[in-house]
Coordinates of C-alpha atoms in Angstrom, one line a residue:
X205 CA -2.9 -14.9 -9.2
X206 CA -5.4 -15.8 -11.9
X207 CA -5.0 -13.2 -13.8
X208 CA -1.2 -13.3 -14.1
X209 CA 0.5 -14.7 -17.0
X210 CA 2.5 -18.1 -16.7
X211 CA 5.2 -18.2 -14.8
X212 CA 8.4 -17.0 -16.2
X213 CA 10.7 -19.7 -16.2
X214 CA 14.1 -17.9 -15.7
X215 CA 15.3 -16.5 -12.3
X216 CA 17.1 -13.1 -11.6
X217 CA 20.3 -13.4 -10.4
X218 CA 22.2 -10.4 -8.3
X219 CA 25.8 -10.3 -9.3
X220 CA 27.8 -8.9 -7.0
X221 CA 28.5 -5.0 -7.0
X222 CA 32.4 -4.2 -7.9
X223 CA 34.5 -0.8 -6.6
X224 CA 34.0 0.9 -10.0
X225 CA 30.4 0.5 -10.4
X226 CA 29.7 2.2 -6.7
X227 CA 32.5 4.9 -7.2
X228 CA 30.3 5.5 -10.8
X229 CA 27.2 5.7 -8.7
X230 CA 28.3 7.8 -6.1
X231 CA 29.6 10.3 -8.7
X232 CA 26.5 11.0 -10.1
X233 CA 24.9 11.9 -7.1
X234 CA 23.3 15.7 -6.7
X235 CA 25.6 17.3 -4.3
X236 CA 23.1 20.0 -4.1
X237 CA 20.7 17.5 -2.4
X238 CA 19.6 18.1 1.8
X239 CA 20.9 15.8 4.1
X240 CA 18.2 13.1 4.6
X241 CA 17.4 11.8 8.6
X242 CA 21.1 10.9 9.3
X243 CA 22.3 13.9 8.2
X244 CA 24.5 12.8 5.7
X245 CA 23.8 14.1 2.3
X246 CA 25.3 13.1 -1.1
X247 CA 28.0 16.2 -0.8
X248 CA 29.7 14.7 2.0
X249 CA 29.5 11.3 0.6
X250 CA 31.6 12.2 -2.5
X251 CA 34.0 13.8 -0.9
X252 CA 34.8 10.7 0.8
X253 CA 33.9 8.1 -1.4
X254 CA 37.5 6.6 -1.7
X255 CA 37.7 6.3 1.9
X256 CA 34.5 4.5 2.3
X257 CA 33.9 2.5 -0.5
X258 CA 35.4 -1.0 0.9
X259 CA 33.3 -0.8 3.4
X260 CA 30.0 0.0 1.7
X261 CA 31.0 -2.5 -1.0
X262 CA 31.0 -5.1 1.9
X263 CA 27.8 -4.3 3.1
X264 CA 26.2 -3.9 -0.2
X265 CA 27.6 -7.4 -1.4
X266 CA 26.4 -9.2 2.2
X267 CA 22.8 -7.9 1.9
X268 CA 22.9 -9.3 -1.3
X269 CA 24.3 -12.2 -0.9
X270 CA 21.9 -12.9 2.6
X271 CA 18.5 -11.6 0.9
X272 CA 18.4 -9.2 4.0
X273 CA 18.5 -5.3 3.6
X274 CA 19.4 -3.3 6.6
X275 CA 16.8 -2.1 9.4
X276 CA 18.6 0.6 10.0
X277 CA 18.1 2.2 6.3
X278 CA 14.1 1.2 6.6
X279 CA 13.2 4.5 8.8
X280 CA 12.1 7.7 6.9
X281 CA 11.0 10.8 8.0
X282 CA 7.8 11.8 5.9
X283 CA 7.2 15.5 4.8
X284 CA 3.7 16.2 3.9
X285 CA 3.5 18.7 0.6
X286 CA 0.8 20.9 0.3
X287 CA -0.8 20.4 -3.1
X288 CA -4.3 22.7 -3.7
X289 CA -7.7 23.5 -1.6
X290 CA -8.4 23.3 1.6
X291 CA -5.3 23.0 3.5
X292 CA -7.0 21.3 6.9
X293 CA -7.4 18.4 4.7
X294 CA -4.9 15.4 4.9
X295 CA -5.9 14.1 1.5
X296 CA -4.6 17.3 0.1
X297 CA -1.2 16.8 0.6
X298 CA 1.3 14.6 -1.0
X299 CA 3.9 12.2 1.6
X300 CA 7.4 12.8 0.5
X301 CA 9.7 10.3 2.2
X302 CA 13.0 11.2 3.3
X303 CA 15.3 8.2 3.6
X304 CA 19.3 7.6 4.2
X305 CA 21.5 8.2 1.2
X306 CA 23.2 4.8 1.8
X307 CA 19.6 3.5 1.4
X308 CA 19.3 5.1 -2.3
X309 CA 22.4 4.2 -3.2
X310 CA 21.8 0.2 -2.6
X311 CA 18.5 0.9 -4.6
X312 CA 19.7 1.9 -7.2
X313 CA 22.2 -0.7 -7.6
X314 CA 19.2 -3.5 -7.1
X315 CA 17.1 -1.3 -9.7
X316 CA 19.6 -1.8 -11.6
X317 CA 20.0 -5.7 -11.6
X318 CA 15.7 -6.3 -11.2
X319 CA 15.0 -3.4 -14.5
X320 CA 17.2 -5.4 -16.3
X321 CA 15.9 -8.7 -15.8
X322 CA 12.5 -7.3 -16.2
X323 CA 13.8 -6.2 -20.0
X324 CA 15.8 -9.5 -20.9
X325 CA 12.6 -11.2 -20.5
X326 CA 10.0 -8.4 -21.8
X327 CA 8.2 -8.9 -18.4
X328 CA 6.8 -5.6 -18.6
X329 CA 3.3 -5.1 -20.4
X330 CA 4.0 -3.4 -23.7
X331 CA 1.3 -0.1 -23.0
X332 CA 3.3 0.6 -19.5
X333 CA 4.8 4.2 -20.4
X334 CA 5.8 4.5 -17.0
X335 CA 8.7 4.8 -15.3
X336 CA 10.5 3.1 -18.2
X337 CA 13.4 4.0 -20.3
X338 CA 12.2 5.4 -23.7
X339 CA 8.7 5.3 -23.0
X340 CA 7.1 8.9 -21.9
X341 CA 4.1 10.7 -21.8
X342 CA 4.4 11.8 -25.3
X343 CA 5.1 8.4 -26.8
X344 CA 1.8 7.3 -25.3
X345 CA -0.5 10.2 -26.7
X346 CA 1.7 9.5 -30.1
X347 CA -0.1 6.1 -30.0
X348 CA -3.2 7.1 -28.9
X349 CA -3.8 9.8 -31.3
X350 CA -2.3 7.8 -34.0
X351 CA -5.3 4.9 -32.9
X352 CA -8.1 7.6 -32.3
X353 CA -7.7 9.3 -35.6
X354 CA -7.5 5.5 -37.6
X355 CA -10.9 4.5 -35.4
X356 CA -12.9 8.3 -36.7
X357 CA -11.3 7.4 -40.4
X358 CA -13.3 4.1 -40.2
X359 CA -16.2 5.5 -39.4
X360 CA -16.2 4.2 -35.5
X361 CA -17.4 6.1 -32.2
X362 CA -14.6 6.0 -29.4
X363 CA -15.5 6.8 -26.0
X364 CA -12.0 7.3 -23.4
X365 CA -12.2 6.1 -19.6
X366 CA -9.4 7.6 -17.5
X367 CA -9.2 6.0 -14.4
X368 CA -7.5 7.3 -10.6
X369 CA -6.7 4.5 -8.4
X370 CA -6.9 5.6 -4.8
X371 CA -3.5 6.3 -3.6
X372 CA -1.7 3.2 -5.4
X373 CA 1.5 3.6 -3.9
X374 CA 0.4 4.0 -0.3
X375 CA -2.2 0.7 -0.4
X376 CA -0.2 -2.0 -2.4
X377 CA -0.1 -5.0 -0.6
X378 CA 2.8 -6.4 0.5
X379 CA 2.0 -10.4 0.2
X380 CA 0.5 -10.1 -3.2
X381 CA 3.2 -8.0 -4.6
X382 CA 6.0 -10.4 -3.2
X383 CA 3.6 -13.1 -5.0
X384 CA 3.3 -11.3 -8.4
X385 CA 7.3 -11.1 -8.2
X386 CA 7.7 -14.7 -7.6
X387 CA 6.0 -15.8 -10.7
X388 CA 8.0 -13.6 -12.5
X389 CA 11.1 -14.6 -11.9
X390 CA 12.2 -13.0 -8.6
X391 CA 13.1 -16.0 -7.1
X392 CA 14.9 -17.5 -3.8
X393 CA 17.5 -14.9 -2.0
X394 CA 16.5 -12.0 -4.3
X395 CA 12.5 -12.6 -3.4
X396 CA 13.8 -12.7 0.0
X397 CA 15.8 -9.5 -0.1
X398 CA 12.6 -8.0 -1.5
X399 CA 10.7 -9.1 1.1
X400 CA 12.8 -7.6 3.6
X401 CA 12.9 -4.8 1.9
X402 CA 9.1 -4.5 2.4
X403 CA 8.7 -5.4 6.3
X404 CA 9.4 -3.8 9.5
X405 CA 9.8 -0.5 8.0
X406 CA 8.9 2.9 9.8
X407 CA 7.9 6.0 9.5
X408 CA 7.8 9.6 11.5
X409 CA 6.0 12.7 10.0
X410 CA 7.5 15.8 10.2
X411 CA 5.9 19.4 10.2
X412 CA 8.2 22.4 10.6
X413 CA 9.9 21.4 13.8
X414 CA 7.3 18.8 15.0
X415 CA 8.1 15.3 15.0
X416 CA 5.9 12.3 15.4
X417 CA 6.9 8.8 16.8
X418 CA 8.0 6.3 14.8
X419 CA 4.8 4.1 13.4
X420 CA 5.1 0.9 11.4
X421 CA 4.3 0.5 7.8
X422 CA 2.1 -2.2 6.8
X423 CA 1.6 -1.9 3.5
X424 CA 2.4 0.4 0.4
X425 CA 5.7 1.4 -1.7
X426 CA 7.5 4.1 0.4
X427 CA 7.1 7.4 -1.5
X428 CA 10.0 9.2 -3.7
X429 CA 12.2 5.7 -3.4
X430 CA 13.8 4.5 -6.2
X431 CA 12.5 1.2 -6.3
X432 CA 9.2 2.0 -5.3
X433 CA 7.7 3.2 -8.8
X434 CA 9.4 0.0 -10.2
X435 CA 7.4 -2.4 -7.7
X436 CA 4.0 -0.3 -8.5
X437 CA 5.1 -1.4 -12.3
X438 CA 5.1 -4.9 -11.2
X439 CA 1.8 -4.8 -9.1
X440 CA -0.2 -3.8 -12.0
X441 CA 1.4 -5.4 -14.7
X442 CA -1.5 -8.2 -14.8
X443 CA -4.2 -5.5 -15.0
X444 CA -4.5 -5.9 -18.5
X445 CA -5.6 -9.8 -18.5
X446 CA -8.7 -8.0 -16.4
X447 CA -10.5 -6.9 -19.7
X448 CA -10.9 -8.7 -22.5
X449 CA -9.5 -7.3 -26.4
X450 CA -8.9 -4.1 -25.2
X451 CA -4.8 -2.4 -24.6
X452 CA -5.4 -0.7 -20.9
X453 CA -2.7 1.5 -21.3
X454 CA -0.8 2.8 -17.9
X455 CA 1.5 5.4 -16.9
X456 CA 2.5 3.7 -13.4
X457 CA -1.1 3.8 -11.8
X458 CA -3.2 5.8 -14.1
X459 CA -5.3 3.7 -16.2
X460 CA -6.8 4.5 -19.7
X461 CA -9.4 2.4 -21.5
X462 CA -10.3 3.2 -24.8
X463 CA -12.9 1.5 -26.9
X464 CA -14.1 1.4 -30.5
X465 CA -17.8 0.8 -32.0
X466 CA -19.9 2.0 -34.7
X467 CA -23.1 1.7 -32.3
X468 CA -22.8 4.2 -29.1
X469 CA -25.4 1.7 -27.5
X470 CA -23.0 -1.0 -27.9
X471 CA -20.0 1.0 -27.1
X472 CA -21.5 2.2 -23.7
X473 CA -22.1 -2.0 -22.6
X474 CA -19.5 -3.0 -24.0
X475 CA -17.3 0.1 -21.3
X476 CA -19.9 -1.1 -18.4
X477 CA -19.0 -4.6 -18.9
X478 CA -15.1 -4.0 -19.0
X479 CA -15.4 -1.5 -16.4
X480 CA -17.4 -4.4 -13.6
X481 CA -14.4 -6.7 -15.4
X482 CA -12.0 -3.9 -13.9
X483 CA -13.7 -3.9 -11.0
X484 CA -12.9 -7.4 -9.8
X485 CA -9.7 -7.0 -10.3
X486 CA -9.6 -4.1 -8.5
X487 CA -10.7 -5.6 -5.5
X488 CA -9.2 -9.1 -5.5
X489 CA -6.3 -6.9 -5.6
X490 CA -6.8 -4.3 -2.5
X491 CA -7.1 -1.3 -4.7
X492 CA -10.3 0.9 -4.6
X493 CA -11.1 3.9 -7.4
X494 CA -10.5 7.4 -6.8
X495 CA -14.3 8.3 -8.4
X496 CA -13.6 11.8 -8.3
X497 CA -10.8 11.9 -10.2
X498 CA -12.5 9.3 -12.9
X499 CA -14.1 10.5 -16.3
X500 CA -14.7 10.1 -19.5
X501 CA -14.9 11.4 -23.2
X502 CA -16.6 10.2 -26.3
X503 CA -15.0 10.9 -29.7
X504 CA -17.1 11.1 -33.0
X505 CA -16.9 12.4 -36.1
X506 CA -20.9 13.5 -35.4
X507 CA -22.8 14.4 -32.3
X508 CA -23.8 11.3 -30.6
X509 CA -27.2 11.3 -28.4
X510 CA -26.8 10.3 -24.7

C-alpha cells in the first residue's frame, strides 16, 4: 500500500437498479450469443424479459443492498483457445470463461455504478488507455509519437521498454486488490459485495465433450467478465508511483516505459534503475515478468554504439 496515493475521501454508493434501466440492459443484449453453462442465452432472455424482470430486479437490488453476490452465478465453465505453436503446450492457449447470462447482466449494472465513480473522482491514472471510454490504442500511439518526435527535435536519445506481465489477469491477488479498492473509495457494503464477488468461485474446463470437476479459484479476475478488466485497471493503477518522473503508460496490463537523454550511457542507468524500481513493485505486488515477451528499442536521430 506504499505506493498508492492518499486515500480518496469520498465513498461509492450503489443506487438501486429501476425496471427501465434492466429492461434497457437486457435489450442490448446479442441474441446471437451461445447459451452459457445454464443454458440460457441472451435470446431467450429477451423474449421474456417482461415476465421476469420483477423478479431479477429483486434479486439484483438485495445483492446490492447485502454486499453478497450469488454463489450460484460464481461457477464458469472454461474453454481453452488455441492461440499459435506447439499445441501440447498449456501456455499456448488462452482461458475463455463461460459464465451465466444473469451473472453479466448484474455486472454490467455494478460496472456501471464503480466506472462511474472511478470518473467523478479521476481515480484512474491519466496514461491508462485501457478499457476506458475514449481512450484507445490509437490515442496512445498519438501521444507517443507526438512525445518521441518533440524528444529527436531536441536533440535527445529515447530508448522504449515494453513490458509483458505474466498472465495479469489469472495471478491478481485477491486481498491486495480488495485493499487497493478500499483506499479508493470502495467502501463498506460495496467493498463487501466485491469481495464476494471474488471468493468461493469455481471453475471446470471443458474440451470437446470432456468435462473436468469443479476446482476452486484462488486468485485472479475470471477471464472475458465484464468487470474483470475493470478490477485489473484498479490493481495497477499505483504502478506509476513505482518509478520516478517518468509516465508508464498502460493499456490494462501492458506496460511501456519510455525515457529521454542526450547521453545513451545515462539513458541505459537511468532504464536499469527504473526497471529494479519496477521490479519491487512487481513483487510486493504478486506479479512476475513475462521475459520473453519483454524488449526494447532505442530511437535516435544517429546511430548510437552499444
Amino acid at each position: 500500500m506504499d505506493y498508492c496515493s492518499p486515500s480518496v475521501l469520498n465513498s461509492m454508493i450503489c443506487n438501486d437498479v429501476d425496471q427501465y434501466e434492466l429492461l434497457s440492459l437486457i435489450s442490448t443484449l446479442n441474441s446471437s450469443k451461445s447459451p452459457k453453462p445454464d443454458n440460457i442465452g441472451p435470446k431467450l432472455i429477451k423474449e421474456v424479459a417482461y415476465c421476469i424482470t420483477e423478479p431479477l430486479l429483486y434479486v439484483i437490488n438485495m445483492s446490492f443492498h447485502s454486499g453478497v453476490f450469488p454463489d450460484c452465478l460464481k461457477i464458469a465453465k472454461v474453454v481453452p483457445i488455441y492461440k499459435k505453436d506447439n499445441r501440447s503446450l498449456m501456455s499456448n492457449y488462452r482461458p475463455i470463461s463461460l459464465s451465466s447470462i444473469f451473472s453479466k447482466l448484474i455486472e454490467k449494472l455494478m460496472h456501471k455504478r464503480l466506472y462511474s465513480f472511478l470518473m467523478s473522482n479521476k481515480i484512474l491514472y491519466h496514461y491508462q488507455f485501457g478499457f476506458r471510454k475514449s481512450h484507445s490504442t490509437t490515442l496512445a500511439l498519438i501521444e507517443l509519437i507526438d512525445n518521441l518526435l518533440f524528444n529527436l527535435e531536441n536533440g535527445n536519445i529515447s530508448v522504449g521498454i515494453y513490458i509483458d506481465l505474466q498472465k495479469a489477469f489469472d495471478t491478481v491477488n485477491h486481498k491486495i486488490l480488495l485493499a487497493k479498492m478500499y483506499n479508493y473509495g470502495i467502501r463498506g457494503i460495496v467493498h463487501n459485495w466485491f469481495s464476494s464477488y471474488l471468493t468461493d468461485r469455481k471453475q471446470c474446463t471443458v474440451v470437446g465433450n470432456n468435462q473436468s470437476l469443479l476446482g476452486n479459484i484462488t486468485c485472479g479476475v475470471p477471464q472475458e467478465s465484464v468487470l474483470g478488466p475493470l478490477l485489473v485497471l484498479l490493481y495497477v493503477n499505483d504502478m506509476q508511483n513505482a518509478v520516478s518522473d517518468i509516465k508508464i503508460r498502460l493499456f490494462a496490463d501492458d506496460t511501456n516505459l519510455f525515457l529521454h537523454d542526450k547521453g545513451y550511457k545515462t539513458l541505459v542507468s537511468a532504464a536499469n534503475y527504473n526497471l529494479n524500481e519496477l521490479s519491487e513493485w512487481l513483487s510486493v505486488n504478486r506479479l512476475s515478468l513475462n521475459i520473453s515477451k519483454t524488449c526494447y528499442s532505442v530511437f535516435s536521430k544517429t546511430s548510437v554504439l552499444q
